[in-house]
Tab-separated table of C-alpha atoms in Angstrom:
chain	number	residue	atom	x	y	z
H	1	UNK	CA	-44.194	-67.515	131.826
H	2	UNK	CA	-46.017	-64.864	134.027
H	3	UNK	CA	-45.894	-66.507	137.565
H	4	UNK	CA	-48.154	-64.537	139.888
H	5	UNK	CA	-46.519	-64.363	143.271
H	6	UNK	CA	-48.423	-66.419	145.633
H	7	UNK	CA	-48.557	-65.674	149.365
H	8	UNK	CA	-47.624	-68.524	151.877
H	9	UNK	CA	-51.281	-67.509	153.122
H	10	UNK	CA	-52.640	-68.233	149.692
H	11	UNK	CA	-50.460	-71.140	149.344
H	12	UNK	CA	-51.687	-72.570	152.721
H	13	UNK	CA	-55.253	-72.024	151.831
H	14	UNK	CA	-54.798	-73.826	148.489
H	15	UNK	CA	-53.279	-76.632	150.221
H	16	UNK	CA	-55.785	-77.019	152.793
H	17	UNK	CA	-58.747	-76.781	150.337
H	18	UNK	CA	-57.183	-79.540	148.208
H	19	UNK	CA	-56.674	-81.591	151.613
H	20	UNK	CA	-60.002	-81.032	152.432
H	21	UNK	CA	-61.416	-81.879	148.630
H	22	UNK	CA	-59.317	-85.093	149.105
H	23	UNK	CA	-60.775	-85.904	152.250
H	24	UNK	CA	-64.355	-85.420	151.008
H	25	UNK	CA	-63.446	-87.491	147.806
H	26	UNK	CA	-61.889	-90.430	149.500
H	27	UNK	CA	-64.934	-90.332	152.330
H	28	UNK	CA	-67.289	-91.512	149.298
H	29	UNK	CA	-65.385	-94.188	147.854
H	30	UNK	CA	-64.699	-97.722	149.140
H	31	UNK	CA	-61.449	-98.728	150.080
H	32	UNK	CA	-61.233	-100.449	146.387
H	33	UNK	CA	-62.116	-97.451	144.897
H	34	UNK	CA	-59.848	-95.170	146.795
H	35	UNK	CA	-56.797	-97.359	146.222
H	36	UNK	CA	-57.660	-97.427	142.374
H	37	UNK	CA	-58.272	-93.827	142.346
H	38	UNK	CA	-54.744	-93.035	143.917
H	39	UNK	CA	-53.279	-94.914	141.102
H	40	UNK	CA	-55.500	-93.419	138.388
H	41	UNK	CA	-54.273	-89.936	139.632
H	42	UNK	CA	-50.654	-91.455	139.602
H	43	UNK	CA	-51.469	-92.157	135.688
H	44	UNK	CA	-50.475	-95.973	136.246
H	45	UNK	CA	-51.839	-97.905	133.558
H	46	UNK	CA	-54.826	-100.163	134.249
H	47	UNK	CA	-52.635	-103.357	133.250
H	48	UNK	CA	-50.384	-102.471	136.253
H	49	UNK	CA	-53.386	-101.605	138.514
H	50	UNK	CA	-54.407	-105.079	137.607
H	51	UNK	CA	-51.494	-106.641	138.821
H	52	UNK	CA	-51.020	-104.585	141.734
H	53	UNK	CA	-54.361	-105.081	143.083
H	54	UNK	CA	-54.997	-108.537	141.661
H	55	UNK	CA	-58.241	-107.590	140.041
H	56	UNK	CA	-58.873	-107.757	135.982
H	57	UNK	CA	-58.954	-104.918	134.124
H	58	UNK	CA	-62.903	-104.916	133.444
H	59	UNK	CA	-63.015	-104.651	137.404
H	60	UNK	CA	-60.658	-101.504	137.693
H	61	UNK	CA	-62.587	-100.082	134.694
H	62	UNK	CA	-65.989	-100.483	136.622
H	63	UNK	CA	-64.438	-98.816	139.764
H	64	UNK	CA	-63.157	-96.027	137.886
H	65	UNK	CA	-66.745	-95.403	135.980
H	66	UNK	CA	-68.276	-95.373	139.904
H	67	UNK	CA	-65.511	-93.220	141.300
H	68	UNK	CA	-66.434	-90.659	138.353
H	69	UNK	CA	-70.065	-90.873	138.974
H	70	UNK	CA	-69.589	-90.195	142.695
H	71	UNK	CA	-67.237	-87.293	141.916
H	72	UNK	CA	-70.030	-85.976	139.569
H	73	UNK	CA	-72.466	-86.064	142.727
H	74	UNK	CA	-70.015	-84.262	144.737
H	75	UNK	CA	-69.763	-81.289	142.595
């Protein structure tokens, strides 16, 4: 793999911008949506999310649709 050397500064900037992106994303989500989104990013299956949050899969799926719509508006 041809990995390009990344300076510590670049890495810091990347980390900062992804932190800011995260904050922006989470600022538009409800607490429930944020909880679902965290698990979605971790690739946790809906069935497991459902048990953890205590909501049915339809509710989780709806939340993910809302999240996707909100993210489209951010871009």
